[in-house]
Coordinates of C-alpha atoms in Angstrom, one line a residue:
X2 CA -13.9 -30.7 -35.3
X3 CA -16.5 -33.4 -35.9
X4 CA -18.9 -33.2 -38.8
X5 CA -22.4 -31.9 -37.8
X6 CA -24.2 -34.2 -40.2
X7 CA -23.3 -37.5 -38.6
X8 CA -23.4 -36.0 -35.1
X9 CA -26.4 -34.7 -33.3
X10 CA -25.8 -31.6 -31.1
X11 CA -24.9 -32.6 -27.6
X12 CA -27.2 -29.8 -26.2
X13 CA -30.0 -28.0 -27.9
X14 CA -31.5 -25.0 -26.2
X15 CA -34.9 -24.1 -27.8
X16 CA -36.9 -21.0 -26.8
X17 CA -35.7 -21.0 -23.2
X18 CA -37.6 -18.7 -20.8
X19 CA -36.7 -18.3 -17.2
X20 CA -38.7 -16.2 -14.6
X21 CA -37.7 -15.1 -11.1
X22 CA -40.4 -14.2 -8.5
X23 CA -39.7 -10.9 -6.8
X24 CA -41.8 -8.6 -4.5
X25 CA -42.8 -6.5 -7.6
X26 CA -44.0 -9.6 -9.4
X27 CA -42.2 -12.0 -11.9
X28 CA -39.0 -10.8 -13.6
X29 CA -37.7 -12.5 -16.8
X30 CA -34.0 -13.4 -16.5
X31 CA -34.1 -15.0 -20.0
X32 CA -36.9 -14.2 -22.5
X33 CA -36.3 -16.3 -25.6
X34 CA -32.9 -18.0 -26.3
X35 CA -32.1 -20.8 -28.7
X36 CA -28.7 -22.3 -29.7
X37 CA -26.9 -25.6 -30.0
X38 CA -23.6 -26.9 -28.8
X39 CA -21.9 -29.7 -30.9
X40 CA -19.3 -32.2 -29.9
X41 CA -15.7 -30.9 -29.8
X42 CA -16.9 -27.3 -30.2
X43 CA -16.6 -24.3 -28.0
X44 CA -19.7 -22.0 -28.0
X45 CA -19.0 -18.7 -26.3
X46 CA -22.0 -16.9 -24.8
X47 CA -21.2 -13.2 -24.4
X48 CA -23.0 -10.3 -22.9
X49 CA -22.8 -7.9 -19.9
X50 CA -24.0 -8.5 -16.3
X51 CA -27.7 -9.1 -16.3
X52 CA -27.9 -10.2 -19.9
X53 CA -29.0 -13.7 -18.8
X54 CA -25.9 -15.7 -19.9
X55 CA -25.3 -17.3 -16.5
X56 CA -29.0 -18.0 -16.0
X57 CA -29.0 -20.0 -19.3
X58 CA -26.1 -22.2 -18.0
X59 CA -27.7 -22.7 -14.6
X60 CA -30.9 -23.7 -16.4
X61 CA -29.0 -26.4 -18.3
X62 CA -27.7 -27.8 -14.9
X63 CA -31.2 -27.3 -13.4
X64 CA -29.6 -25.3 -10.6
X65 CA -31.6 -22.2 -11.4
X66 CA -34.5 -23.5 -9.2
X67 CA -32.2 -23.3 -6.2
X68 CA -31.7 -19.6 -6.8
X69 CA -35.4 -18.6 -6.9
X70 CA -35.9 -19.1 -10.6
X71 CA -38.1 -21.4 -12.6
X72 CA -38.0 -22.6 -16.2
X73 CA -41.2 -21.0 -17.6
X74 CA -40.9 -22.3 -21.2
X75 CA -38.7 -23.9 -23.8
X76 CA -36.8 -27.2 -24.2
X77 CA -33.3 -28.2 -23.1
X78 CA -32.5 -31.3 -25.1
X79 CA -29.4 -33.2 -24.0
X80 CA -28.0 -36.0 -26.0
X81 CA -26.8 -38.6 -23.5
X82 CA -24.0 -41.1 -24.2
X83 CA -25.4 -44.4 -23.4
X84 CA -29.1 -43.6 -23.0
X85 CA -31.9 -41.8 -24.7
X86 CA -31.9 -38.0 -25.3
X87 CA -33.7 -36.2 -22.5
X88 CA -35.4 -32.8 -22.1
X89 CA -33.6 -31.4 -19.1
X90 CA -36.4 -28.9 -18.4
X91 CA -38.7 -31.8 -17.6
X92 CA -36.2 -34.2 -16.0
X93 CA -36.7 -35.0 -12.3
X94 CA -34.0 -34.0 -9.8
X95 CA -33.0 -37.7 -9.1
X96 CA -31.9 -38.2 -12.8
X97 CA -30.4 -34.7 -12.8
X98 CA -28.2 -35.8 -9.9
X99 CA -26.8 -38.6 -12.1
X100 CA -26.3 -36.2 -15.1
X101 CA -24.8 -33.4 -13.1
X102 CA -21.1 -33.9 -12.7
X103 CA -21.1 -37.1 -14.6
X104 CA -22.4 -36.0 -18.0
X105 CA -22.4 -32.2 -17.6
X106 CA -19.5 -30.6 -15.8
X107 CA -19.5 -27.0 -14.5
X108 CA -16.6 -24.6 -13.7
X109 CA -17.9 -21.7 -11.6
X110 CA -16.6 -18.1 -11.6
X111 CA -15.4 -18.0 -8.0
X112 CA -13.2 -21.1 -7.2
X113 CA -13.2 -20.4 -3.4
X114 CA -17.0 -20.7 -3.2
X115 CA -17.0 -23.7 -5.5
X116 CA -14.7 -25.7 -3.2
X117 CA -15.6 -26.9 0.3
X118 CA -13.1 -25.2 2.7
X119 CA -13.2 -28.1 5.3
X120 CA -12.2 -31.0 2.9
X121 CA -8.9 -31.6 1.3
X122 CA -8.4 -31.2 -2.4
X123 CA -8.0 -35.0 -2.8
X124 CA -11.3 -35.7 -0.9
X125 CA -13.2 -33.3 -3.2
X126 CA -11.7 -34.7 -6.3
X127 CA -12.4 -38.3 -5.4
X128 CA -16.0 -37.8 -4.2
X129 CA -17.5 -37.5 -7.7
X130 CA -15.5 -40.4 -9.0
X131 CA -16.6 -42.7 -6.3
X132 CA -20.2 -41.6 -6.6
X133 CA -20.6 -41.7 -10.4
X134 CA -17.9 -44.1 -11.6
X135 CA -18.1 -46.5 -8.7
X136 CA -14.3 -46.5 -8.3
X137 CA -12.7 -47.8 -5.1
X138 CA -10.6 -45.5 -3.0
X139 CA -7.2 -46.4 -4.5
X140 CA -8.6 -46.1 -8.1
X141 CA -10.2 -42.7 -7.4
X142 CA -7.0 -41.4 -5.8
X143 CA -4.9 -42.5 -8.8
X144 CA -7.4 -40.8 -11.2
X145 CA -7.3 -37.6 -9.0
X146 CA -3.5 -37.5 -9.3
X147 CA -3.7 -38.1 -13.1
X148 CA -6.2 -35.1 -13.3
X149 CA -3.9 -32.8 -11.4
X150 CA -1.1 -33.7 -13.8
X151 CA -3.4 -33.0 -16.7
X152 CA -4.2 -29.5 -15.4
X153 CA -0.4 -29.0 -14.8
X154 CA -0.5 -28.3 -11.1
X155 CA 3.1 -28.4 -9.6
X156 CA 3.7 -31.0 -6.9
X157 CA 0.3 -32.7 -7.4
X158 CA 0.9 -35.4 -4.7
X159 CA 1.3 -32.6 -2.1
X160 CA -1.7 -30.7 -3.3
X161 CA -4.1 -33.7 -2.8
X162 CA -3.4 -33.4 1.0
X163 CA -3.9 -29.6 1.1
X164 CA -7.0 -27.5 1.8
X165 CA -8.4 -24.9 -0.7
X166 CA -7.2 -21.9 1.4
X167 CA -3.6 -23.2 1.0
X168 CA -3.7 -22.7 -2.8
X169 CA -3.5 -19.5 -4.9
X170 CA -6.4 -18.4 -7.0
X171 CA -5.0 -19.8 -10.2
X172 CA -4.3 -23.2 -8.5
X173 CA -7.8 -23.3 -7.0
X174 CA -9.3 -22.7 -10.4
X175 CA -7.2 -25.6 -11.9
X176 CA -8.6 -27.9 -9.1
X177 CA -12.2 -26.8 -10.1
X178 CA -11.4 -27.6 -13.8
X179 CA -10.0 -31.0 -12.7
X180 CA -13.2 -31.7 -10.7
X181 CA -15.4 -30.7 -13.7
X182 CA -13.4 -33.0 -16.0
X183 CA -13.1 -35.9 -13.5
X184 CA -16.0 -38.0 -15.0
X185 CA -15.2 -37.0 -18.6
X186 CA -18.5 -35.1 -19.2
X187 CA -20.0 -34.8 -22.6
X188 CA -20.7 -31.1 -22.0
X189 CA -18.5 -28.7 -20.0
X190 CA -20.0 -25.4 -18.9
X191 CA -17.5 -22.7 -17.9
X192 CA -19.0 -19.6 -16.3
X193 CA -16.5 -16.7 -16.4
X194 CA -13.7 -19.1 -15.3
X195 CA -10.8 -16.6 -15.7
X196 CA -12.4 -13.2 -14.8
X197 CA -10.7 -12.9 -11.4
X198 CA -7.3 -14.3 -12.6
X199 CA -4.1 -12.6 -13.6
X200 CA -3.3 -12.4 -17.2
X201 CA -0.5 -15.0 -17.1
X202 CA -2.6 -17.6 -15.2
X203 CA -5.6 -16.7 -17.5
X204 CA -3.5 -17.4 -20.6
X205 CA -2.4 -20.8 -19.2
X206 CA -6.0 -21.8 -18.2
X207 CA -7.5 -20.9 -21.5
X208 CA -4.8 -22.9 -23.4
X209 CA -5.3 -25.8 -21.0
X210 CA -9.1 -25.9 -21.6
X211 CA -8.6 -25.7 -25.3
X212 CA -6.1 -28.6 -25.2
X213 CA -8.4 -30.7 -23.0
X214 CA -11.3 -30.1 -25.3
X215 CA -9.3 -31.3 -28.3
X216 CA -8.0 -34.4 -26.5
X217 CA -11.4 -35.5 -25.0
X218 CA -13.9 -34.2 -27.7
X219 CA -16.0 -32.6 -25.0
X220 CA -18.5 -29.9 -26.0
X221 CA -17.8 -26.6 -24.2
X222 CA -20.2 -23.8 -23.4
X223 CA -18.0 -20.9 -22.3
X224 CA -19.7 -17.8 -20.7
X225 CA -17.7 -14.6 -20.5
X226 CA -17.9 -10.8 -21.0
X227 CA -14.3 -10.5 -22.2
X228 CA -14.1 -10.3 -26.0
X229 CA -10.4 -11.0 -26.1
X230 CA -11.1 -14.4 -24.3
X231 CA -13.8 -15.1 -26.9
X232 CA -11.3 -14.5 -29.8
X233 CA -8.9 -16.9 -28.1
X234 CA -11.4 -19.7 -27.3
X235 CA -14.6 -19.7 -29.5
X236 CA -15.6 -21.7 -32.6
X237 CA -19.1 -20.0 -32.5
X238 CA -20.4 -17.0 -30.6
X239 CA -23.8 -16.3 -29.2
X240 CA -24.3 -12.6 -28.2
X241 CA -26.9 -12.0 -25.4
X242 CA -28.6 -8.7 -24.4
X243 CA -31.3 -8.3 -21.8
X244 CA -32.4 -11.9 -21.8
X245 CA -32.4 -12.3 -25.6
X246 CA -30.0 -13.7 -28.2
X247 CA -29.3 -10.8 -30.5
X248 CA -26.7 -12.4 -32.8
X249 CA -25.0 -15.7 -33.5
X250 CA -22.2 -16.6 -35.8
X251 CA -18.7 -18.1 -36.2
X252 CA -16.0 -16.3 -34.3
X253 CA -14.6 -14.8 -37.5
X254 CA -18.0 -13.5 -38.6
X255 CA -18.7 -11.9 -35.2
X256 CA -15.3 -10.1 -35.0
X257 CA -14.8 -9.2 -38.6
X258 CA -18.4 -8.4 -39.7
X259 CA -20.7 -7.8 -36.6
X260 CA -24.3 -7.1 -37.6
X261 CA -26.1 -6.0 -34.4
X262 CA -25.4 -2.6 -32.9
X263 CA -24.9 -4.1 -29.5
X264 CA -22.2 -6.5 -30.8
X265 CA -20.5 -3.6 -32.5
X266 CA -20.7 -1.6 -29.2
X267 CA -19.2 -4.5 -27.2
X268 CA -16.3 -4.8 -29.7
X269 CA -15.7 -1.1 -29.7
X270 CA -15.4 -1.0 -25.9
X271 CA -12.6 -3.5 -25.7
X272 CA -9.3 -1.8 -24.9
X273 CA -6.7 -3.5 -27.3
X274 CA -3.0 -3.7 -26.6
X275 CA -1.1 -1.6 -29.1
X276 CA -4.0 0.8 -29.8
X277 CA -2.1 3.7 -28.2
X278 CA 1.0 3.2 -30.3
X279 CA 2.4 6.5 -31.5
X280 CA 0.3 8.6 -29.0
X281 CA 2.3 10.5 -26.3
X282 CA -0.6 10.9 -23.8
X283 CA -3.7 9.0 -22.7
X284 CA -7.1 9.9 -24.3
X285 CA -10.7 8.8 -23.6
X286 CA -12.2 6.1 -25.8
X287 CA -14.9 6.7 -28.3
X288 CA -18.1 5.0 -27.1
X289 CA -21.0 4.0 -29.4
X290 CA -24.3 5.7 -28.8
X291 CA -22.8 8.5 -26.8
X292 CA -22.3 12.1 -27.9
X293 CA -18.7 13.1 -27.2
X294 CA -17.0 16.4 -28.0
X295 CA -13.6 16.5 -29.5
X296 CA -11.3 13.9 -27.8
X297 CA -8.1 15.6 -26.6
X298 CA -5.1 13.9 -25.1
X299 CA -4.5 14.5 -21.4
X300 CA -1.0 16.0 -21.1
X301 CA -0.8 16.9 -17.4
X302 CA 2.2 18.8 -16.1
X303 CA 5.9 18.2 -15.3
X304 CA 5.5 19.4 -11.7
X305 CA 5.9 16.5 -9.2
X306 CA 3.0 15.9 -6.7
X307 CA 4.0 12.6 -5.1
X308 CA 7.6 11.5 -4.6
X309 CA 8.2 8.0 -3.1
X310 CA 11.8 7.0 -2.3
X311 CA 13.0 3.5 -1.1
X312 CA 9.6 2.5 0.3
X313 CA 9.8 -0.9 2.0
X314 CA 6.8 -2.7 3.6
X315 CA 7.1 -6.1 5.3
X316 CA 4.5 -8.1 7.2
X317 CA 5.7 -10.1 10.2
X318 CA 5.1 -13.9 10.3
X319 CA 5.0 -15.1 13.9
X320 CA 5.2 -18.7 15.2
X321 CA 6.2 -20.9 18.1
X322 CA 5.0 -20.9 21.7
X323 CA 5.9 -17.2 22.4
X324 CA 4.6 -15.9 18.9
X325 CA 8.1 -14.8 18.1
X326 CA 9.0 -13.2 14.8
X327 CA 10.2 -16.1 12.6
X328 CA 10.0 -14.5 9.1
X329 CA 8.8 -11.5 7.1
X330 CA 6.6 -11.2 4.0
X331 CA 8.6 -8.9 1.8
X332 CA 5.5 -7.2 0.2
X333 CA 7.2 -4.0 -1.0
X334 CA 10.9 -3.8 -1.4
X335 CA 12.9 -0.6 -2.1
X336 CA 10.2 1.2 -4.3
X337 CA 10.9 4.6 -5.8
X338 CA 8.8 6.7 -8.2
X339 CA 7.3 10.1 -8.8
X340 CA 3.8 11.1 -10.0
X341 CA 3.4 14.6 -11.6
X342 CA 0.3 16.8 -11.2
X343 CA -2.5 15.9 -13.5
X344 CA -0.8 12.6 -14.7
X345 CA -1.3 8.9 -14.1
X346 CA 1.3 6.4 -13.0
X347 CA 0.2 2.8 -13.3
X348 CA 1.7 -0.1 -11.2
X349 CA 1.1 -3.3 -13.1
X350 CA 1.8 -6.9 -12.1
X351 CA 0.3 -10.2 -11.0
X352 CA -1.4 -11.0 -7.7
X353 CA 1.0 -11.0 -4.8
X354 CA 3.5 -8.6 -6.5
X355 CA 3.0 -6.0 -3.8
X356 CA 1.1 -3.3 -5.9
X357 CA -1.9 -3.0 -3.5
X358 CA 0.4 -3.0 -0.5
X359 CA 2.4 -0.1 -2.1
X360 CA -0.9 1.9 -2.6
X361 CA -2.0 1.3 1.0
X362 CA 1.5 2.1 2.3
X363 CA 1.4 5.5 0.6
X364 CA -1.8 6.4 2.4
X365 CA -0.3 4.8 5.6
X366 CA -3.3 2.4 5.8
X367 CA -0.5 -0.1 6.4
X368 CA 2.7 1.2 8.1
X369 CA 5.8 1.0 5.9
X370 CA 9.1 -0.2 7.5
X371 CA 11.2 2.5 5.9
X372 CA 11.4 5.0 3.0
X373 CA 10.1 8.5 2.4
X374 CA 6.7 9.6 1.0
X375 CA 6.3 13.3 0.0
X376 CA 2.9 14.7 -1.1
X377 CA 3.7 18.3 -2.3
X378 CA 5.7 19.7 0.6
X379 CA 4.3 17.3 3.2
X380 CA 6.4 14.5 4.6
X381 CA 3.7 11.8 5.0
X382 CA 6.0 9.4 7.0
X383 CA 6.7 12.1 9.7
X384 CA 3.0 13.1 10.3
X385 CA 1.3 12.6 13.6
X386 CA -2.1 10.8 13.5
X387 CA -4.0 14.1 13.6
X388 CA -1.9 15.7 10.8
X389 CA -2.1 12.5 8.8
X390 CA -5.9 12.7 9.0
X391 CA -5.8 16.3 7.6
X392 CA -3.3 15.2 4.9
X393 CA -5.9 12.6 3.7
X394 CA -8.0 15.5 2.4
X395 CA -5.5 15.5 -0.5
X396 CA -5.3 11.8 -1.1
X397 CA -8.2 9.4 -1.5
X398 CA -8.6 5.7 -2.5
X399 CA -11.0 3.8 -4.7
X400 CA -11.0 0.1 -3.8
X401 CA -11.4 -2.9 -6.0
X402 CA -14.7 -4.1 -4.6
X403 CA -17.3 -1.3 -4.2
X404 CA -19.7 -3.5 -2.4
X405 CA -17.3 -4.1 0.4
X406 CA -16.2 -0.4 0.6
X407 CA -19.8 1.0 0.8
X408 CA -21.9 0.7 3.9
X409 CA -24.9 -1.5 3.1
X410 CA -27.1 0.3 5.7
X411 CA -26.6 3.9 4.5
X412 CA -28.3 5.7 1.6
X413 CA -25.9 6.7 -1.1
X414 CA -26.3 10.4 -0.7
X415 CA -25.2 10.1 3.0
X416 CA -22.2 8.0 2.0
X417 CA -21.0 10.6 -0.5
X418 CA -21.6 13.4 2.0
X419 CA -19.9 11.6 4.9
X420 CA -16.3 12.6 4.1
X421 CA -17.5 16.3 3.9
X422 CA -19.2 16.0 7.3
X423 CA -16.1 14.3 8.8
X424 CA -14.0 17.3 7.8
X425 CA -16.7 19.9 8.4
X426 CA -16.3 21.2 4.8
X427 CA -19.8 21.8 3.5
X428 CA -23.0 22.3 5.6
X429 CA -26.7 22.0 5.1
X430 CA -27.9 23.0 1.6
X431 CA -24.4 23.5 0.4
X432 CA -23.6 19.8 1.2
X433 CA -26.8 18.6 -0.6
X434 CA -26.0 20.7 -3.7
X435 CA -22.4 19.3 -3.7
X436 CA -23.7 15.7 -3.5
X437 CA -26.1 16.4 -6.4
X438 CA -23.2 17.9 -8.4
X439 CA -21.1 14.8 -7.7
X440 CA -23.8 12.4 -8.8
X441 CA -24.1 14.5 -12.0
X442 CA -20.3 14.3 -12.4
X443 CA -20.3 10.5 -12.3
X444 CA -23.4 10.3 -14.5
X445 CA -25.8 8.8 -12.0
X446 CA -29.4 10.0 -11.8
X447 CA -30.2 12.0 -8.7
X448 CA -33.0 9.6 -7.9
X449 CA -30.2 7.1 -6.9
X450 CA -29.3 9.3 -4.0
X451 CA -32.0 7.7 -1.9
X452 CA -31.0 4.1 -2.9
X453 CA -28.9 1.6 -1.0
X454 CA -25.8 -0.1 -2.4
X455 CA -27.5 -3.5 -3.1
X456 CA -30.0 -1.7 -5.4
X457 CA -27.2 -0.8 -7.9
X458 CA -25.1 -2.8 -10.4
X459 CA -21.4 -3.2 -10.0
X460 CA -20.5 -0.4 -12.4
X461 CA -23.0 2.0 -10.7
X462 CA -21.6 1.1 -7.2
X463 CA -18.1 1.9 -8.5
X464 CA -19.3 5.3 -9.7
X465 CA -20.6 6.0 -6.2
X466 CA -17.2 5.1 -4.8
X467 CA -15.6 7.5 -7.3
X468 CA -18.1 10.3 -6.3
X469 CA -17.2 9.7 -2.6
X470 CA -13.4 9.9 -3.4
X471 CA -14.0 13.2 -5.2
X472 CA -16.1 14.8 -2.4
X473 CA -13.0 16.4 -0.7
X474 CA -11.4 17.7 -3.9
X475 CA -8.3 15.5 -3.5
X476 CA -5.0 16.1 -5.5
X477 CA -4.2 12.3 -5.7
X478 CA -6.5 9.3 -6.1
X479 CA -5.2 5.8 -5.6
X480 CA -7.3 3.5 -7.7
X481 CA -6.7 -0.1 -6.7
X482 CA -8.0 -2.5 -9.4
X483 CA -11.0 -0.1 -9.7
X484 CA -12.3 -1.5 -13.0
X485 CA -11.2 -5.1 -12.9
X486 CA -14.5 -6.6 -11.9
X487 CA -16.6 -4.5 -14.3
X488 CA -18.1 -5.5 -17.7
X489 CA -16.2 -4.3 -20.7
X490 CA -18.6 -1.5 -21.7
X491 CA -19.1 -0.3 -18.1
X492 CA -15.3 -0.5 -17.7
X493 CA -14.9 1.8 -20.7
X494 CA -17.4 4.3 -19.3
X495 CA -15.7 4.4 -15.8
X496 CA -12.2 4.8 -17.4
X497 CA -13.5 7.6 -19.6
X498 CA -15.0 9.3 -16.5
X499 CA -11.7 9.1 -14.6
X500 CA -9.8 10.6 -17.6
X501 CA -12.4 13.4 -18.0
X502 CA -12.1 14.2 -14.3
X503 CA -8.3 14.3 -14.7
X504 CA -8.5 16.6 -17.7
X505 CA -10.9 19.0 -15.9
X506 CA -9.7 19.0 -12.3
X507 CA -6.0 18.1 -12.7
X508 CA -6.2 15.1 -10.4
X509 CA -3.2 12.7 -10.3
X510 CA -3.9 9.0 -10.3
X511 CA -1.9 6.0 -9.0
X512 CA -3.6 3.3 -11.0
X513 CA -3.1 -0.2 -9.8
X514 CA -4.0 -3.0 -12.2
X515 CA -3.1 -6.4 -13.7
X516 CA -4.8 -5.5 -17.1
X517 CA -2.1 -4.5 -19.5
X518 CA -4.6 -3.2 -22.2
X519 CA -6.3 -0.9 -19.6
X520 CA -3.0 0.3 -18.3
X521 CA -1.9 1.2 -21.8
X522 CA -5.1 3.2 -22.3
X523 CA -4.9 5.4 -19.1
X524 CA -1.2 5.9 -18.2
X525 CA 1.4 8.5 -18.7
X526 CA 4.1 6.4 -16.9
X527 CA 4.1 2.7 -16.1
X528 CA 6.0 0.7 -13.4
X529 CA 6.0 -3.1 -13.8
X530 CA 6.1 -4.9 -10.4
X531 CA 7.4 -8.3 -9.6
X532 CA 7.9 -9.7 -6.0
X533 CA 7.7 -6.3 -4.4
X534 CA 10.1 -4.5 -6.7
X535 CA 9.6 -2.4 -9.8
X536 CA 11.5 -4.3 -12.5
X537 CA 10.8 -1.8 -15.3
X538 CA 9.7 1.8 -15.2
X539 CA 9.3 4.6 -17.8
X540 CA 6.9 6.5 -20.0
X541 CA 4.0 4.4 -21.2
X542 CA 5.0 4.4 -24.9
X543 CA 8.6 3.3 -24.1
X544 CA 7.6 0.4 -21.7
X545 CA 4.9 -0.9 -24.1
X546 CA 6.7 -0.5 -27.4
X547 CA 10.2 -1.5 -26.2
X548 CA 9.9 -3.8 -23.1
X549 CA 13.3 -4.7 -21.9
X550 CA 12.9 -6.9 -18.7
X551 CA 12.1 -10.6 -19.3
X552 CA 9.1 -10.4 -16.9
X553 CA 7.5 -7.4 -18.8
X554 CA 7.9 -9.3 -22.1
X555 CA 6.2 -12.4 -20.5
X556 CA 3.3 -10.2 -19.3
X557 CA 2.9 -8.7 -22.8
X558 CA 2.9 -12.1 -24.4
X559 CA 0.2 -13.4 -22.2
X560 CA -2.4 -10.7 -23.0
X561 CA -5.2 -12.2 -25.1
X562 CA -5.7 -10.4 -28.4
X563 CA -9.2 -9.6 -29.5
X564 CA -8.6 -11.2 -32.9
X565 CA -9.4 -14.8 -33.6
X566 CA -6.6 -15.1 -36.2
X567 CA -3.9 -14.3 -33.5
X568 CA -4.6 -17.1 -31.0
X569 CA -2.0 -18.1 -28.4
X570 CA -0.6 -21.6 -28.3
X571 CA 0.1 -23.4 -25.0
X572 CA 3.8 -23.9 -26.1
X573 CA 4.3 -20.1 -26.3
X574 CA 3.3 -19.7 -22.7
X575 CA 6.1 -20.9 -20.4
X576 CA 5.8 -18.8 -17.2
X577 CA 8.1 -19.4 -14.3
X578 CA 6.2 -20.1 -11.0
X579 CA 6.4 -17.1 -8.7
X580 CA 8.8 -17.7 -5.8
X581 CA 7.7 -17.1 -2.2
X582 CA 8.0 -13.6 -0.9
X583 CA 8.5 -15.0 2.7
X584 CA 12.1 -14.8 4.0
X585 CA 13.6 -15.5 7.4
X586 CA 13.9 -12.5 9.7
X587 CA 17.7 -12.5 9.2
X588 CA 17.4 -12.1 5.4
X589 CA 18.7 -8.7 4.1
X590 CA 17.8 -8.1 0.4
X591 CA 20.1 -6.1 -1.8
X592 CA 19.0 -2.6 -2.7
X593 CA 17.3 -2.0 -6.2
X594 CA 19.8 -0.9 -8.9
X595 CA 18.6 0.4 -12.3
X596 CA 20.0 0.8 -15.7
X597 CA 18.7 3.7 -17.9
X598 CA 18.1 2.1 -21.3
X599 CA 16.7 5.3 -22.9
X600 CA 15.8 8.7 -21.4
X601 CA 13.5 8.1 -18.4
X602 CA 13.2 4.3 -19.1
X603 CA 14.8 2.2 -16.3
X604 CA 15.3 -1.5 -16.0
X605 CA 16.2 -3.4 -12.8
X606 CA 19.7 -4.8 -12.8
X607 CA 19.5 -6.4 -9.3
X608 CA 18.4 -10.1 -9.5
X609 CA 14.6 -9.9 -9.3
X610 CA 14.1 -13.7 -9.3
X611 CA 12.6 -13.8 -12.8

């Protein structure tokens, strides 16, 4: 790291204040924030949704004006390379255009919206180089190829000719990082660049950004709500809460000796891998500032509720003039498991491993090819459409994105009451009372019953989705990545809520997730999925404390640890690329065979491709 004395900070934020005009008058997004970013240093800005961390970064880029905000006060000093230092708050948009992309690069949270869907990857990478660096076409293309090599994209020559939709989420994010680094900016702003990514891809991208920072001496401002990522990346940490900076310090100081109650609460809410060691059953987390009774483990029963045997789901790929079947996507392949009453089975794995398809197949939202699904004494696969509709009284689903699963034009009370109306369960006053009770259960004020989904935060919307799933008193709830998009403290509250409901009502959960630390916290049993098959399955303690399959071990190794003294190195992370699940229609995979390594702990012996 460079010495501060002979190096002025690359960016100095002093007393920043940002206001947004709304119907109810001005709202402050950032009240009063000051911090510096030095060369070759990573400053992590942490806080929950609405704390003002993204607004601060958009102010530095002067993009906040395009989102209805204005910089109402403060200075944004930026130390340029070959020119005088400027105050970005006062700079006109013409000069900002030169600085943006050329001297300050930005990696946005959602790579699909940051890339233009109608241009190839090569065209988008070369555009900034030709504009800012005045390179000719051949030089720009050579530099673009070099950048793709740098971010370790496989087959980079082919990728330059592809469009964004042809790449996976992790690959798209690498392209966005390459674009941000194209002109060798002095300052790189990364706004939640790994939130939506799998743990293995996240580990690779964090290691990649750390290596590129060391090689190029770029200053990095890294915005996140994930404390484990902070421990992995930061030199210094700035903690934000409701538009103000509440604490700043080195990464060791913040993790080992936090001063502000909010910082302590953030760290307490982080589920850590290994925390449940020696515990036989899941138990709710202790949350700061909340009165909790005695915390008891949730034991559940040994009585089976859901039995799935040899479930196979494939999606047809059609092609040619007559739209003939040319291949199949093998989404779920020969899947078998049991969930007991009052217990949680988690399916964990990366994007594309088939875990969501498995959840949807059980509810028959997608039709499986073969296999048997028994819920109690009902054979779900044999039911007629009318009987299946009645069977869904007992099984409900919570989706990943509550904004997409709630109706934007209906009040929340009507959305929670709708399933009861559909099945004619509760009428009139009884229905209103039950909706009020459900809002109480998920800890939402009753005044929210008259609101619409867009008036709530992500965590509050997810609580409405849980209330709606509970409306019919189901025996089984399938939670598909139900907490992956939530802030860490909101996530802890929603997980606790789900576990409390399980303890009181005896609900069984099929919990689908890619977050190993969350899975360890909530599960009785765990199934690790890879390419449509369960590669390892058993009681949570056995799978986490004694992982046997090489893929389970790789997943465990990739999980970032919320301890700055246990950082991962790029050379420790050598993941194999996931092979394609698409096979010709003539392909017949072999059945899954398992070896029982200890009582109830099974490992796949069929070749899984990993």
